[in-house]
Amino acid sequence: MSPFRRQQLASRLAHRPPASARVVALLFGVLMSVGAAPAAERLIDQVPYDVVVLDRANDFAELSVYPLAIEPRRMPEPRPSEPLSLRLTDRPSEEFEVSWGAVEEIKFFENLVLEEAQRLASEGEFDGAFEHLDWLAQRYPRLAGLGPTIQKFLRLEAVATFKEGDHRRALAILASLYAQDPQAPGLTAAVDAISLRMLNSYLGQRDYGGARGVLSTLDACFTGLPLPKSDSWRKRFEAGVDRELGAARAAIGQKDFHRAREAIARARQLKPDSAEAQALADEVYRLNPTVVVGVFRPAPHEPKLRCDHPAALRVGPLVAPTITRLEAYPPSGSVYASVFGEVLSDDSGGRLFIDFDPAFVQTHGSQLSPYALARRLLRLADPDSEQAITAFSRIATEVRMEDPTRVSIGLRKPHVKPAATLATAPATGDGLAKPPFVRQDRSESIAAFSARSGEVTIEERRFEDEREAFSAFLGGGLHVLSELAPWRLERLTDRAGVVVGTYRLPTLHALVVSPDARADVLTSEFRRALCYGISRERFVTNLSGGRVSLEGYQAASGPFAAGASLTDPLRYAYSERISPRSFTPQLAAILASVARTKAEKAAGGSSPAMKEPIVLAHDTGPVALRACELIRAQMTAAGVEIELREANVESLLSGAVPYDLRYAELSVEEPLTAVADLLGPEGLGVDCGAAMRMALDRLDNADAWTEVNLAMQEIHEIAHDQLPYVPLWQTVDHYAYREELGGVDPECVRLYENSAGWRLNTSRGAR
């Protein structure tokens, strides 16, 4: 009779009749298990257990037991004389005793996890291996074999990542290996080879900031590791700094200040703390005051101020000022000013006045005539005029001069925001003001805007790669980055010498259907399919890379943004009662199929066009591509094939680039005055029919904020049901500027609204 059977008979199973060792093993057959959960579940997600392996006399049976109370957690030597107490995972309420002589081996749970990590790593499942190793490192940091396993895992993952071409990640993995074992075999050669590959790649793209970042990584993460190939590049960098500074001096001598700034920027990327580069930058600014701004969307030559044209809205204050402008958005609501002077309303709300600023008139002299403004306003108020502004023509009844410096506008009825109706009306030409800046194109990617006052020039440098723009800003080559990608915010938090600014107006991201889209895309079923097939919450969460919480970011359900916060006065156009449609890909697939069937039936059969992918166009903004890639992936999963097409907004709006859907970013200053142009019969999206027209009429007749709010809530509900365009998500966008640039507002409606007052404080130096 085996020792195990003897101990078993002495246990709580002693009432059972005597049996052979084989019978005893069979008795426990229902209890034997290698895992306590389905195979698909990760080992570290299971309830911890140990495995007791019995001896040959018991057929090496394996018993899955709750973790044994053995300290330290290893097979005791010598074996204790007292029996081993255990509880089987399948019979937790019963306690058994096993003679230590019957125990061949104990597989402790942490060792099982270690073996699983080794298996996953050897099979190339590095994410899973890391999760198991991380679990061990947090709970059993002194586990025998953990250190060597982690080192082997890091070596395997670094090799695999390098073969995949992700050199940056491979170097980061080697940095972790170096921290574990500075003497790891082959580490020096691997780090030198990868860093050399990265340096050659960055320098081949003239990305000096990226190359410098590689050397900084080597300094920070591989201190003391001899890297002869990488060290040779440090000497080249020093020579590069001297070469670029020499080119800058030569350009200054030739008064080619743009070329000088470019050379200084490259030198700063190679050596940010170069005092000589800073001195040359100060000299260039003194001789040619220029602020360099990084942009992603090219500035249009004749900007048409549309809420879905970000580039036009950006440069509008420079070359296309309007009669009124949104100056501030305090809790009390929007405040408007005029390029000509002060904007006032009388107590009755029946008249709007524009009082000319004497200083402004004196500055412009004979170029400016208040009478010319009155004539312009009359044309804007005439519905039959080509210059008519819809919102203004609906409320204006007369325009007259009350005195040589005051233009008076009679209103058809009291209006809550009459000044907002002129926020898109041009203030230049025909005897009015001249644009404050004059544009000069220097190349396809560089446009300069020189102030008529001669005090400052703004040079916009267009980037196609968001990473390159961010690197140029960090390296000192840009004073301002006009659009800061959300996933970059964390990098600039509390960074010395840099200020992150916030655009006061939230942006609504939406999908707009082309009037020339193929038949199934034009159906309401397809627009609903888009709503159900796109996970809005997932995108909002992932915009920052999951690292930071983005205030004001949320999924959208209506045709306007919800405001930056719950107390934002802009929220009057948003209904709290309506939630975005939930992510339901199965329903999206059904609706898309219904849309296609409906279109084919109307056409009398399928057409070749219906077999082609749906074209989703987007512009060159940093968020648009990431968003459209997500949309393509999710709609493909719902059975809708999407083809992405990138173009600038000018081409998309002019019809030069055909598409079925367009990714649009809407920045609406005043929903009250924009609603007709967006949702009316000739609006941005699909016509919503009689219900929307009736709601717009009720809004048009509202003369108090209570009535306006009720009408806007109704419009939200109709738009949610009819989907003139598909709302996706709202963002609160940011920009960044260097601290030495004075006069920039850290919270603004439009970037250039106060650009005439920008000044570079050269005494602060580069940061």
Tab-separated table of N, CA, C and O in Angstrom, residues 121 124 126 150-178 185-187 190-191 194 222:
chain	number	residue	atom	x	y	z
A	121	ALA	N	6.765	33.870	-25.538
A	121	ALA	CA	7.896	34.586	-26.142
A	121	ALA	C	8.524	33.770	-27.262
A	121	ALA	O	8.865	34.307	-28.327
A	124	GLY	N	6.634	34.045	-30.404
A	124	GLY	CA	6.488	35.390	-30.958
A	124	GLY	C	5.279	36.147	-30.454
A	124	GLY	O	4.950	37.216	-30.986
A	126	PHE	N	4.585	38.374	-28.179
A	126	PHE	CA	5.312	39.209	-27.232
A	126	PHE	C	4.390	40.010	-26.303
A	126	PHE	O	4.728	40.245	-25.150
A	150	ILE	N	13.176	37.414	-18.500
A	150	ILE	CA	12.889	38.763	-18.988
A	150	ILE	C	13.945	39.192	-20.000
A	150	ILE	O	13.634	39.770	-21.052
A	151	GLN	N	15.200	38.890	-19.703
A	151	GLN	CA	16.274	39.278	-20.616
A	151	GLN	C	16.157	38.549	-21.965
A	151	GLN	O	16.324	39.161	-23.032
A	152	LYS	N	15.835	37.280	-21.910
A	152	LYS	CA	15.665	36.531	-23.150
A	152	LYS	C	14.478	37.066	-23.938
A	152	LYS	O	14.535	37.204	-25.170
A	153	PHE	N	13.403	37.370	-23.216
A	153	PHE	CA	12.214	37.935	-23.858
A	153	PHE	C	12.556	39.245	-24.566
A	153	PHE	O	12.157	39.475	-25.722
A	154	LEU	N	13.305	40.106	-23.897
A	154	LEU	CA	13.663	41.392	-24.487
A	154	LEU	C	14.533	41.212	-25.725
A	154	LEU	O	14.376	41.919	-26.725
A	155	ARG	N	15.453	40.252	-25.676
A	155	ARG	CA	16.302	39.997	-26.845
A	155	ARG	C	15.462	39.509	-28.025
A	155	ARG	O	15.620	39.977	-29.154
A	156	LEU	N	14.561	38.569	-27.760
A	156	LEU	CA	13.721	38.031	-28.830
A	156	LEU	C	12.823	39.117	-29.426
A	156	LEU	O	12.678	39.224	-30.649
A	157	GLU	N	12.226	39.932	-28.558
A	157	GLU	CA	11.314	40.962	-29.057
A	157	GLU	C	12.084	42.038	-29.819
A	157	GLU	O	11.596	42.560	-30.835
A	158	ALA	N	13.271	42.388	-29.339
A	158	ALA	CA	14.066	43.403	-30.033
A	158	ALA	C	14.419	42.937	-31.443
A	158	ALA	O	14.325	43.703	-32.411
A	159	VAL	N	14.814	41.659	-31.577
A	159	VAL	CA	15.159	41.118	-32.893
A	159	VAL	C	13.938	41.128	-33.804
A	159	VAL	O	14.004	41.556	-34.967
A	160	ALA	N	12.794	40.676	-33.282
A	160	ALA	CA	11.579	40.627	-34.098
A	160	ALA	C	11.127	42.029	-34.499
A	160	ALA	O	10.712	42.257	-35.644
A	161	THR	N	11.207	42.959	-33.566
A	161	THR	CA	10.775	44.331	-33.854
A	161	THR	C	11.699	44.981	-34.879
A	161	THR	O	11.245	45.719	-35.760
A	162	PHE	N	12.979	44.707	-34.771
A	162	PHE	CA	13.941	45.253	-35.750
A	162	PHE	C	13.644	44.702	-37.144
A	162	PHE	O	13.672	45.443	-38.138
A	163	LYS	N	13.340	43.417	-37.241
A	163	LYS	CA	13.036	42.815	-38.541
A	163	LYS	C	11.773	43.413	-39.143
A	163	LYS	O	11.632	43.489	-40.361
A	164	GLU	N	10.850	43.836	-38.292
A	164	GLU	CA	9.614	44.465	-38.768
A	164	GLU	C	9.846	45.901	-39.216
A	164	GLU	O	8.943	46.539	-39.775
A	165	GLY	N	11.028	46.431	-38.944
A	165	GLY	CA	11.345	47.793	-39.367
A	165	GLY	C	11.032	48.860	-38.350
A	165	GLY	O	11.201	50.057	-38.631
A	166	ASP	N	10.577	48.467	-37.150
A	166	ASP	CA	10.262	49.450	-36.110
A	166	ASP	C	11.520	49.663	-35.268
A	166	ASP	O	11.659	49.139	-34.160
A	167	HIS	N	12.440	50.465	-35.795
A	167	HIS	CA	13.739	50.626	-35.141
A	167	HIS	C	13.625	51.390	-33.833
A	167	HIS	O	14.367	51.109	-32.878
A	168	ARG	N	12.723	52.344	-33.766
A	168	ARG	CA	12.570	53.125	-32.544
A	168	ARG	C	12.152	52.239	-31.375
A	168	ARG	O	12.702	52.321	-30.287
A	169	ARG	N	11.183	51.366	-31.630
A	169	ARG	CA	10.729	50.479	-30.562
A	169	ARG	C	11.802	49.460	-30.220
A	169	ARG	O	11.986	49.104	-29.045
A	170	ALA	N	12.515	48.978	-31.228
A	170	ALA	CA	13.587	48.019	-30.963
A	170	ALA	C	14.641	48.629	-30.049
A	170	ALA	O	15.148	47.972	-29.127
A	171	LEU	N	14.970	49.902	-30.280
A	171	LEU	CA	15.957	50.568	-29.426
A	171	LEU	C	15.431	50.724	-28.006
A	171	LEU	O	16.177	50.559	-27.033
A	172	ALA	N	14.145	51.022	-27.874
A	172	ALA	CA	13.552	51.150	-26.539
A	172	ALA	C	13.590	49.816	-25.796
A	172	ALA	O	13.834	49.764	-24.583
A	173	ILE	N	13.369	48.727	-26.523
A	173	ILE	CA	13.419	47.401	-25.900
A	173	ILE	C	14.838	47.088	-25.439
A	173	ILE	O	15.056	46.559	-24.340
A	174	LEU	N	15.808	47.445	-26.263
A	174	LEU	CA	17.205	47.219	-25.870
A	174	LEU	C	17.580	48.067	-24.661
A	174	LEU	O	18.412	47.657	-23.837
A	175	ALA	N	16.974	49.247	-24.524
A	175	ALA	CA	17.225	50.068	-23.339
A	175	ALA	C	16.725	49.352	-22.090
A	175	ALA	O	17.374	49.400	-21.031
A	176	SER	N	15.593	48.668	-22.203
A	176	SER	CA	15.096	47.883	-21.070
A	176	SER	C	16.028	46.722	-20.769
A	176	SER	O	16.282	46.395	-19.603
A	177	LEU	N	16.559	46.089	-21.814
A	177	LEU	CA	17.504	44.991	-21.611
A	177	LEU	C	18.777	45.500	-20.945
A	177	LEU	O	19.320	44.849	-20.033
A	178	TYR	N	19.240	46.667	-21.369
A	178	TYR	CA	20.446	47.243	-20.766
A	178	TYR	C	20.233	47.530	-19.279
A	178	TYR	O	21.135	47.322	-18.459
A	185	PRO	N	25.050	39.696	-23.710
A	185	PRO	CA	25.841	39.396	-24.922
A	185	PRO	C	25.240	40.054	-26.169
A	185	PRO	O	24.029	40.019	-26.380
A	186	GLY	N	26.095	40.648	-26.983
A	186	GLY	CA	25.664	41.235	-28.247
A	186	GLY	C	24.939	42.556	-28.126
A	186	GLY	O	24.491	43.113	-29.139
A	187	LEU	N	24.814	43.085	-26.902
A	187	LEU	CA	24.037	44.302	-26.711
A	187	LEU	C	24.690	45.499	-27.406
A	187	LEU	O	24.019	46.284	-28.081
A	190	ALA	N	24.206	45.412	-31.176
A	190	ALA	CA	22.812	45.610	-31.568
A	190	ALA	C	22.412	47.074	-31.442
A	190	ALA	O	21.782	47.643	-32.345
A	191	VAL	N	22.769	47.711	-30.328
A	191	VAL	CA	22.416	49.116	-30.120
A	191	VAL	C	23.103	49.993	-31.161
A	191	VAL	O	22.489	50.902	-31.743
A	194	ILE	N	21.353	49.476	-34.648
A	194	ILE	CA	20.012	50.061	-34.751
A	194	ILE	C	20.094	51.584	-34.749
A	194	ILE	O	19.428	52.258	-35.543
A	222	PHE	N	21.825	54.472	-22.372
A	222	PHE	CA	22.939	53.530	-22.535
A	222	PHE	C	24.242	54.144	-22.029
A	222	PHE	O	25.293	54.004	-22.658
